[in-house]
Amino acid sequence: MANESQSRAARRKQLNTKKSKGRKRPSVKSIFMTLLTIGIVLMLAVGALFAYYIAKAPALDEEQLSDPFSSKIYDKDDNLITDVAGDERRTRVSYNDLPSQTVDAVLATEDVRFFDHFGIDPRRIGAAVLSNVTSGFGSEGASTITQQVVKRSYLTSDKTLERKVQEQFLAIKLDQQYSKESILEMYLNKIYYGQGAYGIVEAADTYFGKEDLNELTLPESALLAGLPQRPSGYDPYENPDLAQKRMNTVLNLMVQHNKITEEEAEEAKQTNVEDMIVEDTEEENTPYRAFIDQVEKEVSAKMDDANIYEDGLNIYTTIDPNAQEYVEQVLNDETVPWPDEDLQSGIAVTDTKSGAIRAIGGGRNYTKGNYNFATDINRQPGSTFKPITAFGPAIENEKLSTYHQINDEEIDINGWQPNNYDGEFRGWVSMRYALSRSLNIPAIKMLEETGVENAKPFVEGLGFKFEDDTMNLSDAIGGGVLTNPVQMSGAYAAFGNGGVYNEPHTVREVESADGQTTDLRPESKSAMSDSTAYMITSMLESVMSDGTGTAANIPGLPVAGKTGTTNRETSDGQDIVPDVWFSGYTTDYSVSIWTGYSDNNVNLSDSSQQIPRQLFKSVMGHISEGNAPEDFQRPDSVEWVDVEDGSRPAELPSDYTPESQIVSELFHVDNKPTETSEQFDKMDAVGGLTATYNEDTEAIDLEWSYDDDDVTFEVSVATDGGDARELTTTQSQSMEISQIQPGSTYEFTVIAASDSGDAEESDPQSASVTVPGGEEESEETEEESEEESGEETEEETDENSESDAEDESNDEGESEENTEEENNGNGNNDDNNGNSGNNENEDSEEESSPTEEEDTEETEESPEPDDEGSSEEEDSSGETNEEPENEEQ
């Protein structure tokens, strides 16, 4: 069994061995075929891709090959304003006129095998591929002169595979269709050499003042050959040291490629570049130079070092030629009284809604390459920063009102003792007043209250950056951040644009030579709420109407703005004003202006400090002519609210608050005042007012009651329905009026008034009294006397009639005589009765009124002859001398 088992095991092993020997490894041939297949597929794919790129390549055009590949610049309405090359800067040279020394310098530097290759140089390509593998794609180029002609005529500077494929294809095609001499001629007439010079002839004239290339020296030829690689970097006027090194590099290359000897090179190196070049007398042929210079910087920064002088771009800008021309005009004429030739000013005009720069005033007598005082300066903005760093953040973070009260007082912050511009402190003031009068202390307090950590994002949202990423309290008054007019115009535009910020920009879009369009307009972003923007705008309108900016105000134009001045002490202890600003805006334009000297240690005179205001008024007035801007629109988040002036916190006026104490200010709808002020009230009316005639004193007693102290009573009187006149003022609650006219009616009015003036006068209370006596009472007495006399006469007549009847027997004569006597007797009685009545009236007059003589005396003593009463209690001070019992009452 064991043998049988072993046999089975042996058989299994043998079987496995046979199977193993039956498996075959892949042959070399099959591996090769697989790799070949993959390679072919990849080659086909790459070939297809290259074919696609080649199919998209532009056709060769002789005109484009010959002309400089400069850019065309268009205004805001897409009208061509300039070709940066300029027609006058295109002098051409033929190959036969090129000196061999110059040709050798160019070939040694750019393409030493130019006359040997077929448009591309495989050796240079191999070296470039190796460099790109080790250092990354695009680290080194392999462009020949032929390729550079193609690139500058048809393609962009983008470092992409598509562009390189098209470049090499077109270079081969160009080499097939044109002679080497023609291609080199194209190159030397097309290439940009800096300083606005296209082509080697213009370059020689620009830098060395030589129109004949045969007059060029070896060092001059070497410098020209080296410039095209970096025209601005090697500019001998701007960077003479770099230009010197570049010239020496070219000389070394000429030695390396056996174009010159080492001795010739060393001799040439002894020449100083600054001694070779002529004085910079460039004629300015490009209009709007300050604006174009900013366009150049912007395109280069946003399009990977694109060059407007070499890349053949169509650049669509934001410039308004009308605004640009006027800005240049006011900087160079007598619109403002420039005190000397050295005083400079920079102006930026920006569209409020979009941030598009409409005009740039780079300075007085600006030419290409000058220091641009609108874009390049870094100066402290002074008080123009207060809305940005102090009041804006305070309103945004705390929803404060324009009425918000701030105590303008002396302060000490860790040894820093800032002051106001005039050294005065005004106590409690509103935010509106503080900003309109440009007070420093309230601005610093606002930033301190808000906190720099809360204010910093607000400021950064308007395009500013802090050194060391740190904001300080001194930034509240513009003492830290450095800025320029372009930045300031963009920041202020946000206040006029409902809080939406747009980065100031000069370029809308750029079309490359291959037809591709790039939009360079920055995206809008919200920098603050619309309520904050409107409140700041409203306060800056107050600056223009009755604050520090009145000299810049433009009647009839809704405009907001702010002044700014910097102050500092020089090393010798002198206090100077080196910078003055004005920034303002309408709903259409935002304009910022700086004025000062290039030397930041020169003081500005009082008259020079007014120039930014004058320039603003002139520029803003001109660009707004015929197109009046809309007024600033108040958002629903803000309301005008009447408040009582001086209330802290803000309180609504009461019914008794004087009109002079009511101000209207802006409040956020979520933070309006709700409490009503009790500062002003209305006095209660007097109570229990009575006027009675005192027969004993023959005077009128006037009495009333009142509960409060510190009150004065105004007493007036009207006689017999006539006009009322003031009788007296008193603090007593009673008084006696003598020298009154019998029979007259006196109406007295008493008003209570607060001694402190903190309440409105009371409603008037009146009481009237008629003095007994006078003409009416005398007439009544006479009528009564006459009636009594008539009754007595009638009785006597009856008695006489009875006597006549009894004596009928008497004779007629006696009767007639008796009758005559009776008649005479009756007549006497009538007289007596009349006299009796008169006597009674006379007695009555003596008791109720003074005699005629006494009336005369009273008239002489009374200050008023019109029967009106007067007070005997009023002393020389206007107060009445009351009896003790009356004072107690």
Short mmCIF file of C-alpha atoms in Angstrom, two decimals, residues 177-406:
data_model
loop_
_atom_site.label_atom_id
_atom_site.label_comp_id
_atom_site.label_asym_id
_atom_site.label_seq_id
_atom_site.Cartn_x
_atom_site.Cartn_y
_atom_site.Cartn_z
CA GLN A 177 8.09 81.65 -48.46
CA TYR A 178 10.61 84.40 -47.61
CA SER A 179 14.37 84.75 -47.73
CA LYS A 180 16.44 84.87 -44.56
CA GLU A 181 17.37 88.46 -45.32
CA SER A 182 13.72 89.47 -45.65
CA ILE A 183 12.82 87.74 -42.39
CA LEU A 184 15.66 89.47 -40.51
CA GLU A 185 14.57 92.76 -42.03
CA MET A 186 11.02 92.14 -40.78
CA TYR A 187 12.34 91.41 -37.33
CA LEU A 188 14.50 94.51 -37.02
CA ASN A 189 11.72 96.78 -38.29
CA LYS A 190 9.04 95.24 -36.07
CA ILE A 191 10.69 94.65 -32.72
CA TYR A 192 9.99 97.03 -29.81
CA TYR A 193 13.01 98.65 -28.17
CA GLY A 194 11.30 100.66 -25.42
CA GLN A 195 10.73 104.40 -25.07
CA GLY A 196 8.06 104.17 -27.76
CA ALA A 197 10.58 103.15 -30.44
CA TYR A 198 9.62 100.38 -32.89
CA GLY A 199 12.39 99.12 -35.12
CA ILE A 200 16.14 99.47 -34.82
CA VAL A 201 16.30 102.77 -36.73
CA GLU A 202 13.95 104.51 -34.30
CA ALA A 203 15.82 102.94 -31.39
CA ALA A 204 19.17 104.25 -32.60
CA ASP A 205 17.73 107.73 -32.94
CA THR A 206 15.96 107.58 -29.58
CA TYR A 207 18.91 106.42 -27.48
CA PHE A 208 21.92 107.72 -29.38
CA GLY A 209 20.57 110.46 -31.64
CA LYS A 210 21.80 108.60 -34.75
CA GLU A 211 19.62 108.11 -37.83
CA ASP A 212 22.33 106.26 -39.82
CA LEU A 213 22.95 102.79 -38.44
CA ASN A 214 26.46 102.78 -39.90
CA GLU A 215 27.38 105.38 -37.27
CA LEU A 216 26.67 102.96 -34.42
CA THR A 217 29.61 101.91 -32.29
CA LEU A 218 30.14 98.37 -31.02
CA PRO A 219 28.82 99.15 -27.51
CA GLU A 220 25.78 100.86 -29.04
CA SER A 221 25.05 97.90 -31.33
CA ALA A 222 25.43 95.54 -28.38
CA LEU A 223 23.00 97.55 -26.25
CA LEU A 224 20.40 97.68 -29.03
CA ALA A 225 20.70 93.93 -29.57
CA GLY A 226 20.02 93.29 -25.90
CA LEU A 227 17.03 95.59 -25.38
CA PRO A 228 14.21 93.60 -27.07
CA GLN A 229 14.31 90.84 -24.45
CA ARG A 230 13.08 93.28 -21.72
CA PRO A 231 12.65 96.82 -23.11
CA SER A 232 11.40 98.39 -19.90
CA GLY A 233 13.71 96.41 -17.63
CA TYR A 234 16.82 97.32 -19.60
CA ASP A 235 15.76 100.92 -20.32
CA PRO A 236 19.04 102.88 -20.00
CA TYR A 237 17.19 105.98 -18.83
CA GLU A 238 15.33 104.18 -16.06
CA ASN A 239 17.76 101.35 -15.22
CA PRO A 240 21.27 102.23 -16.42
CA ASP A 241 22.93 99.55 -14.27
CA LEU A 242 20.83 96.76 -15.76
CA ALA A 243 21.37 98.16 -19.22
CA GLN A 244 25.13 98.07 -18.63
CA LYS A 245 25.02 94.39 -17.61
CA ARG A 246 22.87 93.50 -20.59
CA MET A 247 25.30 95.21 -22.98
CA ASN A 248 28.21 93.27 -21.49
CA THR A 249 26.28 90.00 -21.85
CA VAL A 250 25.78 90.65 -25.56
CA LEU A 251 29.48 91.42 -25.98
CA ASN A 252 30.36 88.11 -24.31
CA LEU A 253 27.98 86.25 -26.63
CA MET A 254 29.63 87.91 -29.64
CA VAL A 255 32.99 86.68 -28.42
CA GLN A 256 31.58 83.21 -27.76
CA HIS A 257 30.25 82.96 -31.31
CA ASN A 258 33.39 84.43 -32.86
CA LYS A 259 31.83 87.68 -33.95
CA ILE A 260 34.43 89.85 -32.17
CA THR A 261 37.63 89.30 -30.23
CA GLU A 262 37.95 89.40 -26.48
CA GLU A 263 40.06 92.55 -26.78
CA GLU A 264 37.32 94.29 -28.72
CA ALA A 265 34.77 93.19 -26.16
CA GLU A 266 36.85 94.40 -23.21
CA GLU A 267 37.39 97.74 -24.85
CA ALA A 268 33.67 98.10 -25.51
CA LYS A 269 32.83 97.20 -21.91
CA GLN A 270 34.75 100.23 -20.73
CA THR A 271 32.08 102.45 -22.23
CA ASN A 272 29.54 103.69 -19.69
CA VAL A 273 25.94 103.32 -20.88
CA GLU A 274 24.92 106.65 -19.34
CA ASP A 275 27.63 108.34 -21.37
CA MET A 276 26.39 106.81 -24.62
CA ILE A 277 22.75 107.81 -24.48
CA VAL A 278 21.53 111.26 -25.42
CA GLU A 279 19.29 113.38 -23.24
CA ASP A 280 15.76 112.04 -23.11
CA THR A 281 13.95 114.34 -25.55
CA GLU A 282 11.14 112.02 -26.50
CA GLU A 283 8.40 113.78 -28.39
CA GLU A 284 4.98 112.90 -27.02
CA ASN A 285 2.86 111.62 -29.87
CA THR A 286 0.45 109.45 -27.90
CA PRO A 287 -2.51 111.38 -26.49
CA TYR A 288 -3.73 111.02 -22.92
CA ARG A 289 -0.32 109.82 -21.80
CA ALA A 290 -1.06 109.52 -18.08
CA PHE A 291 -4.11 107.37 -18.80
CA ILE A 292 -2.29 105.17 -21.35
CA ASP A 293 0.53 104.55 -18.89
CA GLN A 294 -2.00 103.20 -16.39
CA VAL A 295 -3.56 101.06 -19.13
CA GLU A 296 -0.13 99.55 -19.80
CA LYS A 297 0.35 98.64 -16.13
CA GLU A 298 -3.14 97.21 -15.81
CA VAL A 299 -2.93 95.01 -18.91
CA SER A 300 0.47 93.70 -17.85
CA ALA A 301 -0.73 92.91 -14.33
CA LYS A 302 -3.97 91.19 -15.35
CA MET A 303 -2.80 89.37 -18.49
CA ASP A 304 0.39 87.59 -17.46
CA ASP A 305 2.88 90.29 -18.44
CA ALA A 306 1.23 91.13 -21.75
CA ASN A 307 2.89 94.08 -23.46
CA ILE A 308 0.76 96.65 -25.24
CA TYR A 309 3.75 97.67 -27.38
CA GLU A 310 4.50 94.16 -28.64
CA ASP A 311 1.43 91.96 -28.47
CA GLY A 312 -0.88 93.62 -30.98
CA LEU A 313 -3.87 93.92 -28.67
CA ASN A 314 -7.17 95.70 -29.14
CA ILE A 315 -7.67 97.36 -25.79
CA TYR A 316 -11.11 98.72 -24.91
CA THR A 317 -10.69 101.24 -22.13
CA THR A 318 -12.93 103.34 -19.88
CA ILE A 319 -11.53 106.74 -20.86
CA ASP A 320 -13.82 109.69 -21.51
CA PRO A 321 -11.81 111.91 -23.89
CA ASN A 322 -13.76 115.01 -22.87
CA ALA A 323 -12.99 114.50 -19.19
CA GLN A 324 -9.37 113.52 -19.87
CA GLU A 325 -8.71 116.58 -22.01
CA TYR A 326 -10.20 118.92 -19.42
CA VAL A 327 -8.22 117.36 -16.58
CA GLU A 328 -5.01 117.83 -18.56
CA GLN A 329 -6.05 121.39 -19.33
CA VAL A 330 -6.67 122.51 -15.74
CA LEU A 331 -3.35 121.02 -14.66
CA ASN A 332 -1.47 123.08 -17.22
CA ASP A 333 -3.30 126.39 -17.55
CA GLU A 334 -4.20 129.23 -15.20
CA THR A 335 -7.50 127.82 -13.98
CA VAL A 336 -5.96 127.80 -10.50
CA PRO A 337 -3.17 130.08 -9.23
CA TRP A 338 -0.14 127.80 -9.21
CA PRO A 339 2.47 129.47 -6.99
CA ASP A 340 5.49 127.89 -8.71
CA GLU A 341 6.51 125.26 -11.25
CA ASP A 342 7.28 122.60 -8.67
CA LEU A 343 3.86 122.29 -7.04
CA GLN A 344 2.16 119.16 -8.35
CA SER A 345 -1.31 117.69 -8.33
CA GLY A 346 -2.84 114.34 -9.22
CA ILE A 347 -6.48 113.90 -10.31
CA ALA A 348 -8.61 110.78 -10.72
CA VAL A 349 -12.13 110.84 -12.19
CA THR A 350 -14.08 107.62 -11.65
CA ASP A 351 -17.57 106.54 -12.62
CA THR A 352 -19.55 106.32 -9.38
CA LYS A 353 -21.64 103.34 -10.43
CA SER A 354 -19.03 101.14 -12.16
CA GLY A 355 -15.58 102.17 -10.90
CA ALA A 356 -14.50 102.86 -14.49
CA ILE A 357 -11.77 105.51 -14.54
CA ARG A 358 -12.81 108.30 -16.89
CA ALA A 359 -9.73 110.49 -16.61
CA ILE A 360 -6.30 110.55 -14.98
CA GLY A 361 -4.32 113.70 -14.36
CA GLY A 362 -0.82 112.40 -13.72
CA GLY A 363 0.61 115.79 -12.93
CA ARG A 364 1.53 119.10 -14.43
CA ASN A 365 3.43 118.85 -17.75
CA TYR A 366 3.13 115.07 -17.69
CA THR A 367 4.98 113.01 -20.31
CA LYS A 368 5.63 109.29 -20.71
CA GLY A 369 7.65 107.85 -17.91
CA ASN A 370 6.90 110.69 -15.52
CA TYR A 371 5.94 109.96 -11.95
CA ASN A 372 2.16 109.66 -11.98
CA PHE A 373 0.74 111.63 -9.06
CA ALA A 374 -2.70 110.09 -9.55
CA THR A 375 -1.63 106.44 -9.45
CA ASP A 376 1.90 106.17 -8.06
CA ILE A 377 2.01 108.37 -4.96
CA ASN A 378 1.70 106.96 -1.46
CA ARG A 379 0.68 109.81 0.82
CA GLN A 380 -1.37 110.10 4.00
CA PRO A 381 -4.97 111.06 3.17
CA GLY A 382 -5.63 113.21 6.24
CA SER A 383 -9.25 113.94 7.10
CA THR A 384 -10.55 112.50 3.82
CA PHE A 385 -10.11 109.16 5.61
CA LYS A 386 -12.56 109.99 8.43
CA PRO A 387 -15.67 108.68 6.60
CA ILE A 388 -13.74 105.52 5.71
CA THR A 389 -12.03 104.65 8.98
CA ALA A 390 -14.10 106.33 11.71
CA PHE A 391 -17.67 107.32 10.93
CA GLY A 392 -18.47 104.72 8.27
CA PRO A 393 -17.49 101.72 10.43
CA ALA A 394 -19.29 103.22 13.44
CA ILE A 395 -22.57 103.56 11.55
CA GLU A 396 -22.17 100.15 9.90
CA ASN A 397 -21.40 98.26 13.10
CA GLU A 398 -23.63 100.09 15.58
CA LYS A 399 -26.40 101.53 13.39
CA LEU A 400 -25.69 104.98 14.77
CA SER A 401 -27.54 108.05 13.56
CA THR A 402 -26.15 111.22 12.08
CA TYR A 403 -27.32 112.88 15.31
CA HIS A 404 -25.21 110.59 17.53
CA GLN A 405 -23.66 112.77 20.23
CA ILE A 406 -19.88 112.82 20.82
#
